[in-house]
């Protein structure tokens, strides 16, 4: 008996020591990671984040979202990863939601920016909050929003069987302690054996549900510790955490954090007494009556985590600014840059009317319009822009740039282009402000039809209250649309010594250089080819015919 008590005591001490060590290491990791580019982890996969967002979107429809084509065109998942210094899955999911939904009326932005500003001015509270959030941890495919969306639908059937099986060993042992009837011990052992078999079978089927409930309960339980950290939402979180305390208590079987040293020990208790299945239904019943409170609590915790991540992003970038809103449809910025580039060249933005961007491949025109587009998204989602200043009227952002087969399965490239551009036109036709970005418009067809269709589309766009930014190689478009569009361009220099050199600086007017033919000469093409090509080019410029 003494030996058993000693063994139990040793296990308890070991669990406590390991838990203390884990918390110390966690605090060290948080201090080390601050003001650094977030490390790539095994969590926050986009399919998990997107699934959570889509469920949340059903609960809270937004005015406008960044659609899949635009998100893909601008490589926004890489931008998200650069921002995503969150410590909890609910924080990562909230950040992803924010970066996919435009805050056109600015209602959500002010509260979010208040959090960012607070943690910028209170570093001790920021570190403590990150520690408490990290204790909640991360779990992809946690289905938290799925349970909150409709808790009643997810309850297990026939709950009585779990109560009977779980109580059988307990009742048998209690009766044995009172009556000393030996066979009762055997009944308890048999009951535990039945529970082991039943538990393993059910756990295999309900693995997702049990793991998801584990994360949800731990998150709600951790909210009490999060509520102790001073920040603008503290009182609200305290109130909600208190109201939901019953869920943390009823979810006793899920209170052990996954992958912790104590998990194995408590797993044996769960098997013997069917605790997770009993606890699972009890929690869902309470969630059904406290659904709105749970949603509000997790939104607030997610916002806090996302705000700290945005603060970290602001501090690792060369500089960012707070966007300003204007009444006229425009985008005006100073020293704008693309956040994904290691050594970006800054350029201004002075976008008051639809604009054509010309220049050779790799000169910077595609990177420039992508930089404008993603900063237009960042300014209307997380409230910052990678520029010294940024002004724009609120509006939808849509692009048609990097079309791939998986976005329009079964379509030819040209049909995919047509569909992509059509969705932009349909949004513009609604009469709302749109910022439309197209790289090499209708490149999938012949020159005559491309120029005819492109000029008609762009001219139609100029008659709306939206703006177009179109990168093109077709110099003819700059001439056809000269009266209705602005023209800007990027240049390159071709020398025999250095080959092609780009400065990535924005210039006014359409591109005038003809460096492709110079490059043929630099690359030692046969002289007769170069001479003939130059002759044909001069003839076309003079006569506008071949």
Coordinates of C-alpha atoms in Angstrom, one line a residue:
X1 CA 0.0 0.0 0.0
X2 CA 2.8 2.4 0.9
X3 CA 4.6 1.5 -2.3
X4 CA 1.5 2.3 -4.3
X5 CA 1.0 5.6 -2.6
X6 CA 4.7 6.4 -3.2
X7 CA 4.4 5.5 -6.9
X8 CA 1.3 7.7 -7.3
X9 CA 3.1 10.6 -5.5
X10 CA 6.1 10.2 -7.7
X11 CA 3.9 10.3 -10.9
X12 CA 2.2 13.4 -9.6
X13 CA 5.5 15.2 -8.8
X14 CA 6.9 14.2 -12.2
X15 CA 3.8 15.6 -14.0
X16 CA 4.1 18.9 -12.1
X17 CA 7.8 19.2 -12.7
X18 CA 7.4 18.5 -16.5
X19 CA 4.5 21.0 -16.7
X20 CA 6.6 23.7 -15.0
X21 CA 9.5 23.0 -17.4
X22 CA 7.1 23.1 -20.4
X23 CA 5.8 26.6 -19.3
X24 CA 9.3 28.0 -18.8
X25 CA 10.3 26.8 -22.3
X26 CA 7.2 28.3 -23.7
X27 CA 7.9 31.7 -22.3
X28 CA 11.5 31.6 -23.6
X29 CA 10.2 30.7 -27.1
X30 CA 7.7 33.6 -27.1
X31 CA 10.5 36.0 -26.1
X32 CA 12.8 34.6 -28.8
X33 CA 10.2 34.8 -31.6
X34 CA 9.0 38.3 -31.0
X35 CA 9.9 40.8 -33.8
X36 CA 10.9 38.0 -36.1
X37 CA 9.5 36.5 -39.2
X38 CA 7.1 33.8 -38.1
X39 CA 8.6 30.4 -38.4
X40 CA 7.0 27.8 -40.6
X41 CA 5.1 25.2 -38.5
X42 CA 3.1 22.1 -39.1
X43 CA -0.1 24.0 -38.2
X44 CA -2.3 26.6 -39.9
X45 CA -2.6 24.7 -43.2
X46 CA -4.8 26.7 -45.6
X47 CA -7.4 24.0 -46.1
X48 CA -8.1 24.0 -42.3
X49 CA -8.1 27.8 -42.1
X50 CA -10.4 28.1 -45.1
X51 CA -12.8 25.6 -43.8
X52 CA -13.1 27.4 -40.5
X53 CA -13.6 30.7 -42.4
X54 CA -16.4 29.3 -44.5
X55 CA -18.3 28.1 -41.5
X56 CA -17.7 31.4 -39.7
X57 CA -18.9 33.2 -42.8
X58 CA -22.2 31.4 -42.6
X59 CA -22.6 32.7 -39.1
X60 CA -21.5 36.2 -39.9
X61 CA -21.8 37.0 -43.7
X62 CA -19.6 39.9 -44.7
X63 CA -20.1 42.7 -47.2
X64 CA -17.3 41.6 -49.5
X65 CA -14.6 39.0 -49.6
X66 CA -11.3 38.4 -51.3
X67 CA -12.3 35.7 -53.8
X68 CA -10.2 32.7 -54.5
X69 CA -8.9 33.9 -57.9
X70 CA -7.7 37.2 -56.4
X71 CA -6.3 35.4 -53.3
X72 CA -4.4 33.1 -55.6
X73 CA -3.2 35.7 -58.1
X74 CA -1.6 37.8 -55.4
X75 CA -0.1 34.9 -53.5
X76 CA -1.9 36.1 -50.5
X77 CA -1.3 32.9 -48.5
X78 CA 2.4 33.8 -48.4
X79 CA 1.4 37.3 -47.2
X80 CA -0.8 35.6 -44.5
X81 CA 2.2 33.4 -43.5
X82 CA 4.3 36.5 -43.1
X83 CA 1.7 38.1 -40.8
X84 CA 0.7 34.9 -39.0
X85 CA 2.6 35.1 -35.7
X86 CA -0.5 33.9 -33.9
X87 CA -0.1 31.5 -30.9
X88 CA -3.5 29.8 -31.1
X89 CA -5.6 28.2 -33.8
X90 CA -8.5 30.4 -33.0
X91 CA -6.2 33.4 -33.6
X92 CA -4.8 32.0 -36.9
X93 CA -8.4 31.4 -38.1
X94 CA -9.5 34.8 -37.1
X95 CA -6.5 36.4 -38.9
X96 CA -7.3 34.4 -42.0
X97 CA -10.9 35.5 -41.8
X98 CA -9.9 39.1 -41.5
X99 CA -7.6 38.9 -44.4
X100 CA -10.3 37.4 -46.6
X101 CA -13.1 39.9 -45.7
X102 CA -13.1 43.6 -46.5
X103 CA -14.1 46.0 -43.8
X104 CA -15.7 48.5 -46.2
X105 CA -17.6 50.5 -43.6
X106 CA -14.7 50.5 -41.0
X107 CA -16.9 49.2 -38.2
X108 CA -14.6 46.3 -37.1
X109 CA -11.3 48.1 -37.9
X110 CA -11.4 50.6 -35.1
X111 CA -11.7 48.0 -32.3
X112 CA -9.0 45.9 -33.9
X113 CA -6.6 48.8 -34.3
X114 CA -7.2 49.7 -30.6
X115 CA -5.9 46.3 -29.7
X116 CA -2.9 46.7 -32.0
X117 CA -2.1 50.1 -30.5
X118 CA -2.6 48.9 -26.9
X119 CA -0.1 46.0 -27.2
X120 CA 2.4 48.2 -29.0
X121 CA 2.4 50.4 -25.9
X122 CA 2.2 47.6 -23.3
X123 CA 4.9 45.1 -24.1
X124 CA 4.7 43.2 -20.8
X125 CA 1.0 42.6 -21.3
X126 CA 1.7 41.6 -24.9
X127 CA 4.2 38.9 -23.8
X128 CA 1.9 37.6 -21.0
X129 CA -1.1 37.5 -23.4
X130 CA 1.0 35.5 -26.0
X131 CA 1.9 33.1 -23.3
X132 CA -1.7 32.5 -22.3
X133 CA -2.7 32.1 -25.9
X134 CA 0.1 29.7 -26.6
X135 CA -1.1 27.5 -23.7
X136 CA -4.4 27.1 -25.6
X137 CA -2.2 25.8 -28.5
X138 CA -3.0 25.0 -32.0
X139 CA -4.9 22.2 -33.7
X140 CA -5.7 22.2 -37.4
X141 CA -9.2 20.9 -38.4
X142 CA -10.4 21.6 -34.9
X143 CA -13.9 22.2 -36.1
X144 CA -14.6 24.7 -33.3
X145 CA -16.8 26.9 -35.5
X146 CA -18.6 23.8 -36.8
X147 CA -19.7 23.0 -33.2
X148 CA -20.6 26.6 -32.5
X149 CA -22.6 26.8 -35.7
X150 CA -25.0 24.0 -34.6
X151 CA -24.2 22.2 -31.3
X152 CA -27.4 20.3 -31.1
X153 CA -26.8 18.5 -34.4
X154 CA -23.4 17.1 -33.1
X155 CA -24.7 15.4 -30.0
X156 CA -24.1 11.7 -29.6
X157 CA -27.2 9.4 -29.8
X158 CA -28.2 7.1 -26.9
X159 CA -26.4 8.9 -24.1
X160 CA -27.8 6.6 -21.4
X161 CA -25.5 3.8 -22.5
X162 CA -22.4 5.9 -21.7
X163 CA -23.8 6.7 -18.2
X164 CA -24.5 3.1 -17.5
X165 CA -21.1 1.7 -18.7
X166 CA -19.2 4.6 -17.1
X167 CA -20.9 4.2 -13.7
X168 CA -20.7 0.4 -13.5
X169 CA -17.1 0.1 -12.3
X170 CA -17.6 3.0 -9.8
X171 CA -20.8 1.6 -8.3
X172 CA -19.3 -1.8 -8.0
X173 CA -16.2 -0.6 -6.2
X174 CA -18.3 1.6 -3.9
X175 CA -20.5 -1.3 -3.0
X176 CA -17.5 -3.5 -2.4
X177 CA -16.1 -0.9 0.0
X178 CA -19.4 -0.9 1.9
X179 CA -20.2 -4.6 1.8
X180 CA -16.9 -6.4 1.3
X181 CA -18.6 -8.7 -1.2
X182 CA -15.7 -10.1 -3.2
X183 CA -17.5 -10.7 -6.6
X184 CA -18.2 -7.0 -6.8
X185 CA -14.5 -6.5 -7.6
X186 CA -14.8 -8.9 -10.4
X187 CA -17.9 -7.0 -11.7
X188 CA -15.8 -3.8 -11.6
X189 CA -12.9 -5.4 -13.5
X190 CA -15.3 -6.9 -16.1
X191 CA -17.0 -3.5 -16.4
X192 CA -13.6 -1.8 -17.1
X193 CA -12.7 -4.4 -19.7
X194 CA -16.0 -3.9 -21.5
X195 CA -15.4 -0.1 -21.3
X196 CA -11.9 -0.5 -22.8
X197 CA -13.3 -2.5 -25.8
X198 CA -16.3 -0.1 -26.2
X199 CA -14.2 3.0 -25.8
X200 CA -11.6 1.9 -28.4
X201 CA -14.3 1.1 -30.9
X202 CA -16.1 4.3 -30.4
X203 CA -13.0 6.4 -30.2
X204 CA -12.0 5.2 -33.7
X205 CA -15.3 6.3 -35.1
X206 CA -15.4 9.6 -33.1
X207 CA -11.7 10.5 -33.2
X208 CA -12.4 13.9 -34.9
X209 CA -15.2 14.8 -32.5
X210 CA -13.2 14.0 -29.4
X211 CA -10.1 15.8 -30.5
X212 CA -12.2 18.8 -31.5
X213 CA -14.0 18.9 -28.2
X214 CA -10.6 18.7 -26.5
X215 CA -9.5 21.9 -28.2
X216 CA -12.8 23.7 -27.6
X217 CA -13.0 22.9 -23.9
X218 CA -9.3 23.8 -23.3
X219 CA -9.8 27.1 -25.1
X220 CA -12.8 28.0 -23.0
X221 CA -11.1 26.9 -19.8
X222 CA -8.0 29.0 -20.8
X223 CA -10.2 32.1 -21.3
X224 CA -10.2 32.5 -17.5
X225 CA -6.4 33.0 -17.6
X226 CA -6.6 35.2 -20.7
X227 CA -9.2 37.4 -18.8
X228 CA -6.5 38.1 -16.1
X229 CA -4.3 40.0 -18.6
X230 CA -5.0 43.7 -18.9
X231 CA -6.2 44.8 -22.3
X232 CA -9.1 46.7 -23.8
X233 CA -11.4 43.6 -24.0
X234 CA -10.6 42.4 -20.5
X235 CA -14.0 43.2 -18.8
X236 CA -16.0 41.6 -21.7
X237 CA -13.8 38.5 -21.7
X238 CA -14.1 38.2 -17.9
X239 CA -17.9 38.3 -18.1
X240 CA -18.1 35.8 -20.9
X241 CA -15.5 33.4 -19.3
X242 CA -17.6 33.5 -16.1
X243 CA -20.8 32.7 -18.0
X244 CA -19.1 29.8 -19.8
X245 CA -17.3 28.4 -16.7
X246 CA -19.9 25.6 -16.5
X247 CA -18.7 24.4 -19.9
X248 CA -15.2 24.1 -18.7
X249 CA -16.4 22.2 -15.7
X250 CA -18.6 19.8 -17.7
X251 CA -15.8 19.3 -20.1
X252 CA -13.6 17.9 -17.3
X253 CA -12.5 14.9 -19.5
X254 CA -11.1 17.3 -22.1
X255 CA -9.2 19.7 -19.8
X256 CA -5.9 17.9 -20.3
X257 CA -4.0 19.6 -23.1
X258 CA -3.3 17.3 -26.0
X259 CA 0.3 16.1 -26.3
X260 CA 1.1 17.0 -22.7
X261 CA 2.8 14.6 -20.2
X262 CA -0.4 14.3 -18.2
X263 CA -2.4 13.2 -21.2
X264 CA -1.4 9.5 -21.0
X265 CA -2.3 9.3 -17.3
X266 CA -5.8 10.8 -17.8
X267 CA -6.4 8.6 -20.9
X268 CA -6.6 5.6 -18.6
X269 CA -9.2 7.2 -16.5
X270 CA -11.2 8.1 -19.6
X271 CA -11.1 4.5 -20.8
X272 CA -12.2 3.1 -17.5
X273 CA -15.2 5.4 -16.9
X274 CA -16.3 6.5 -20.4
X275 CA -15.6 10.1 -19.3
X276 CA -15.1 11.8 -22.8
X277 CA -18.4 10.5 -24.2
X278 CA -20.4 11.6 -21.1
X279 CA -18.6 15.0 -21.0
X280 CA -19.0 15.5 -24.8
X281 CA -22.8 15.5 -24.7
X282 CA -23.0 17.6 -21.5
X283 CA -20.8 20.3 -23.1
X284 CA -22.8 20.4 -26.4
X285 CA -26.1 20.8 -24.4
X286 CA -24.6 23.8 -22.6
X287 CA -23.2 25.2 -25.9
X288 CA -26.7 25.0 -27.3
X289 CA -27.9 27.4 -24.6
X290 CA -24.8 29.6 -24.6
X291 CA -24.0 29.6 -28.3
X292 CA -23.8 33.4 -28.7
X293 CA -21.6 33.9 -25.7
X294 CA -19.2 31.2 -26.9
X295 CA -19.0 32.8 -30.3
X296 CA -18.4 36.3 -28.9
X297 CA -15.7 34.9 -26.5
X298 CA -13.8 33.1 -29.3
X299 CA -14.1 36.1 -31.6
X300 CA -12.5 38.3 -28.9
X301 CA -9.7 35.9 -28.2
X302 CA -9.1 35.4 -31.9
X303 CA -9.0 39.2 -32.4
X304 CA -6.5 39.7 -29.6
X305 CA -4.2 37.0 -31.1
X306 CA -4.5 38.4 -34.6
X307 CA -3.9 41.9 -33.4
X308 CA -0.6 40.9 -31.8
X309 CA 0.4 39.1 -35.0
X310 CA -0.3 42.2 -37.0
X311 CA 1.8 44.2 -34.5
X312 CA 4.7 41.8 -35.1
X313 CA 4.3 42.2 -38.8
X314 CA 4.4 46.0 -38.5
X315 CA 7.6 45.7 -36.6
X316 CA 9.4 43.3 -38.9
X317 CA 8.6 45.3 -42.1
X318 CA 10.8 48.3 -43.2
X319 CA 7.8 50.6 -42.6
X320 CA 4.0 50.5 -42.8
X321 CA 1.3 53.2 -42.5
X322 CA -2.2 53.7 -41.3
X323 CA -4.4 54.0 -44.4
X324 CA -6.7 57.0 -44.9
X325 CA -10.1 56.9 -46.5
X326 CA -11.2 59.3 -49.2
X327 CA -14.5 60.1 -50.7
X328 CA -13.3 60.0 -54.4
X329 CA -12.4 56.8 -56.1
X330 CA -8.6 56.8 -56.1
X331 CA -5.5 55.2 -54.6
X332 CA -2.7 57.6 -53.7
X333 CA 0.5 56.3 -52.0
X334 CA 4.0 57.3 -51.3
X335 CA 6.9 54.9 -51.4
X336 CA 4.8 51.8 -51.8
X337 CA 6.5 48.4 -51.8
X338 CA 5.7 44.7 -52.2
X339 CA 6.0 43.0 -48.7
X340 CA 7.1 39.6 -50.1
X341 CA 10.3 41.0 -51.8
X342 CA 13.6 40.8 -49.9
X343 CA 14.9 44.1 -51.3
X344 CA 11.9 45.9 -52.8
X345 CA 12.2 49.0 -54.9
X346 CA 9.6 51.6 -53.7
X347 CA 7.3 53.5 -56.1
X348 CA 4.5 56.0 -55.8
X349 CA 0.8 55.3 -56.6
X350 CA -1.2 58.0 -58.2
X351 CA -4.3 56.2 -59.4
X352 CA -7.2 58.4 -60.2
X353 CA -8.4 56.9 -63.5
X354 CA -8.0 53.5 -65.2
X355 CA -4.3 53.0 -66.0
X356 CA -2.3 50.9 -68.5
X357 CA 1.1 49.7 -67.4
X358 CA 3.6 48.8 -70.1
X359 CA 7.1 47.4 -70.1
X360 CA 9.0 44.3 -71.0
X361 CA 8.9 41.0 -69.1
X362 CA 10.6 41.1 -65.7
X363 CA 10.7 44.9 -65.8
X364 CA 8.5 45.2 -62.7
X365 CA 5.1 46.0 -64.1
X366 CA 3.4 42.8 -62.8
X367 CA 5.1 43.1 -59.4
X368 CA 4.0 46.7 -59.2
X369 CA 0.3 46.1 -59.9
X370 CA 0.3 43.1 -57.5
X371 CA 1.9 45.4 -54.8
X372 CA -0.9 47.9 -55.3
X373 CA -3.6 45.2 -55.2
X374 CA -2.4 43.4 -52.1
X375 CA -1.9 46.7 -50.2
X376 CA -5.4 47.7 -51.2
X377 CA -6.5 44.4 -49.6
X378 CA -4.3 44.8 -46.4
X379 CA -5.5 48.4 -45.9
X380 CA -9.1 47.3 -45.9
X381 CA -8.7 44.1 -43.9
X382 CA -6.0 44.4 -41.2
X383 CA -5.7 48.2 -41.4
X384 CA -2.2 48.9 -42.7
X385 CA -0.3 49.4 -46.0
X386 CA 3.3 48.8 -46.9
X387 CA 3.9 52.5 -47.8
X388 CA 4.9 55.8 -46.3
X389 CA 1.3 56.9 -46.8
X390 CA -1.8 55.3 -48.4
X391 CA -5.2 56.9 -49.3
X392 CA -8.1 55.2 -51.0
X393 CA -11.8 55.0 -51.2
X394 CA -13.3 51.8 -49.8
X395 CA -14.0 49.3 -52.5
X396 CA -13.8 45.7 -53.7
X397 CA -10.5 44.4 -55.0
X398 CA -10.5 41.9 -57.9
X399 CA -7.8 40.5 -60.2
X400 CA -7.3 38.3 -63.2
X401 CA -3.6 37.4 -63.5
X402 CA -2.2 33.9 -62.8
X403 CA -4.9 31.7 -64.1
X404 CA -4.4 28.0 -63.6
X405 CA -6.2 24.8 -64.6
X406 CA -7.4 24.0 -61.1
X407 CA -9.3 27.3 -60.9
X408 CA -11.3 26.7 -64.1
X409 CA -11.3 22.9 -64.5
X410 CA -11.9 21.7 -68.0
X411 CA -11.7 25.1 -69.7
X412 CA -9.2 26.3 -72.3
X413 CA -6.9 29.1 -71.2
X414 CA -8.9 31.7 -73.2
X415 CA -12.3 30.5 -71.8
X416 CA -10.8 30.7 -68.3
X417 CA -9.6 34.2 -69.0
X418 CA -13.0 35.2 -70.3
X419 CA -14.7 33.8 -67.2
X420 CA -12.2 35.5 -64.9
X421 CA -12.7 38.9 -66.5
X422 CA -16.5 38.4 -66.7
X423 CA -16.7 38.0 -62.9
X424 CA -15.0 41.4 -62.6
X425 CA -17.5 43.0 -65.0
X426 CA -20.4 41.5 -63.1
X427 CA -19.1 43.1 -59.8
X428 CA -18.6 46.4 -61.5
X429 CA -22.1 46.4 -62.9
X430 CA -23.5 46.4 -59.4
X431 CA -22.5 50.0 -59.2
X432 CA -20.1 49.7 -56.3
X433 CA -16.5 50.9 -56.3
X434 CA -14.1 48.2 -57.6
X435 CA -10.4 48.2 -58.0
X436 CA -9.7 45.8 -61.0
X437 CA -6.2 44.4 -61.7
X438 CA -5.5 42.5 -64.9
X439 CA -2.1 41.2 -66.0
X440 CA -1.8 40.8 -69.8
X441 CA -5.5 41.0 -70.6
X442 CA -6.9 38.3 -72.9
X443 CA -3.4 36.9 -73.7
X444 CA -5.0 33.6 -74.8
X445 CA -6.2 34.9 -78.2
X446 CA -4.8 36.4 -81.4
X447 CA -3.5 40.0 -81.6
X448 CA -6.4 41.6 -83.5
X449 CA -9.2 40.2 -81.3
X450 CA -7.2 40.7 -78.1
X451 CA -6.7 44.4 -78.8
X452 CA -10.2 44.9 -80.0
X453 CA -11.8 43.1 -77.0
X454 CA -9.3 44.5 -74.5
X455 CA -9.8 48.1 -75.6
X456 CA -13.6 47.7 -75.5
X457 CA -13.5 46.2 -72.0
X458 CA -11.2 48.9 -70.6
X459 CA -13.2 51.7 -72.2
X460 CA -16.4 50.3 -70.7
X461 CA -14.7 50.2 -67.3
X462 CA -13.7 53.8 -67.6
X463 CA -17.4 54.8 -67.7
X464 CA -18.1 53.2 -64.3
X465 CA -17.1 54.4 -60.9
X466 CA -14.5 51.7 -60.7
X467 CA -10.8 51.8 -61.6
X468 CA -8.8 49.4 -63.8
X469 CA -5.0 48.7 -63.6
X470 CA -4.0 46.7 -66.7
X471 CA -0.5 45.5 -67.4
X472 CA 0.0 44.9 -71.1
X473 CA 2.6 44.4 -73.9
X474 CA 0.2 45.8 -76.5
X475 CA 1.5 49.3 -77.3
X476 CA -1.6 49.7 -79.5
X477 CA -3.8 49.8 -76.4
X478 CA -1.9 52.8 -75.1
X479 CA -2.7 54.6 -78.4
X480 CA -6.3 53.5 -78.7
X481 CA -7.1 54.4 -75.0
X482 CA -4.9 57.4 -74.7
X483 CA -7.8 59.8 -74.1
X484 CA -9.5 57.7 -71.4
X485 CA -6.6 56.0 -69.6
X486 CA -3.4 57.1 -67.8
X487 CA -0.2 55.5 -69.0
X488 CA 2.8 54.5 -66.9
X489 CA 5.7 52.1 -67.7
X490 CA 8.8 50.4 -66.6
X491 CA 12.1 50.4 -68.4
X492 CA 15.2 48.4 -68.9
X493 CA 18.7 49.0 -70.4
X494 CA 20.4 46.6 -72.8
X495 CA 24.2 46.8 -73.2
X496 CA 26.7 44.5 -74.7
X497 CA 28.6 44.4 -71.4
X498 CA 25.8 43.8 -68.9
X499 CA 23.0 42.4 -71.1
X500 CA 19.6 43.5 -69.7
X501 CA 19.4 45.7 -66.6
X502 CA 16.2 46.8 -64.8
X503 CA 15.9 49.6 -62.4
X504 CA 12.2 48.7 -61.4
X505 CA 11.4 52.5 -61.2
X506 CA 8.0 53.7 -62.4
X507 CA 7.9 56.2 -65.3
X508 CA 5.1 58.3 -66.7
X509 CA 3.7 57.7 -70.2
X510 CA 3.7 54.5 -72.3
X511 CA 6.8 52.4 -72.9
X512 CA 8.8 53.7 -75.9
X513 CA 11.8 51.5 -75.8
X514 CA 12.4 48.6 -78.3
X515 CA 15.0 46.7 -76.4
X516 CA 13.8 43.2 -77.6
X517 CA 15.7 43.8 -80.9
X518 CA 18.7 45.1 -79.1
X519 CA 18.8 42.0 -77.0
X520 CA 18.9 39.8 -80.1
X521 CA 22.0 41.6 -81.1
X522 CA 23.6 41.3 -77.6
X523 CA 22.8 37.6 -77.6
X524 CA 24.7 37.3 -80.9
X525 CA 21.8 36.4 -83.2
X526 CA 22.8 36.3 -86.9
X527 CA 23.2 39.9 -88.2
X528 CA 20.8 39.4 -91.1
X529 CA 18.0 38.4 -88.6
X530 CA 18.6 41.5 -86.5
X531 CA 18.7 43.8 -89.5
X532 CA 15.5 42.4 -91.0
X533 CA 13.7 42.6 -87.7
X534 CA 14.7 46.2 -87.2
X535 CA 13.6 47.0 -90.8
X536 CA 10.2 45.4 -90.2
X537 CA 9.7 47.3 -86.9
X538 CA 10.5 50.6 -88.5
X539 CA 8.1 49.9 -91.4
X540 CA 5.2 49.1 -89.0
X541 CA 5.8 52.2 -86.9
X542 CA 5.7 54.4 -90.1
X543 CA 2.9 52.7 -91.9
X544 CA 1.0 50.9 -89.1
X545 CA 0.9 47.8 -91.4
X546 CA 3.1 44.8 -92.0

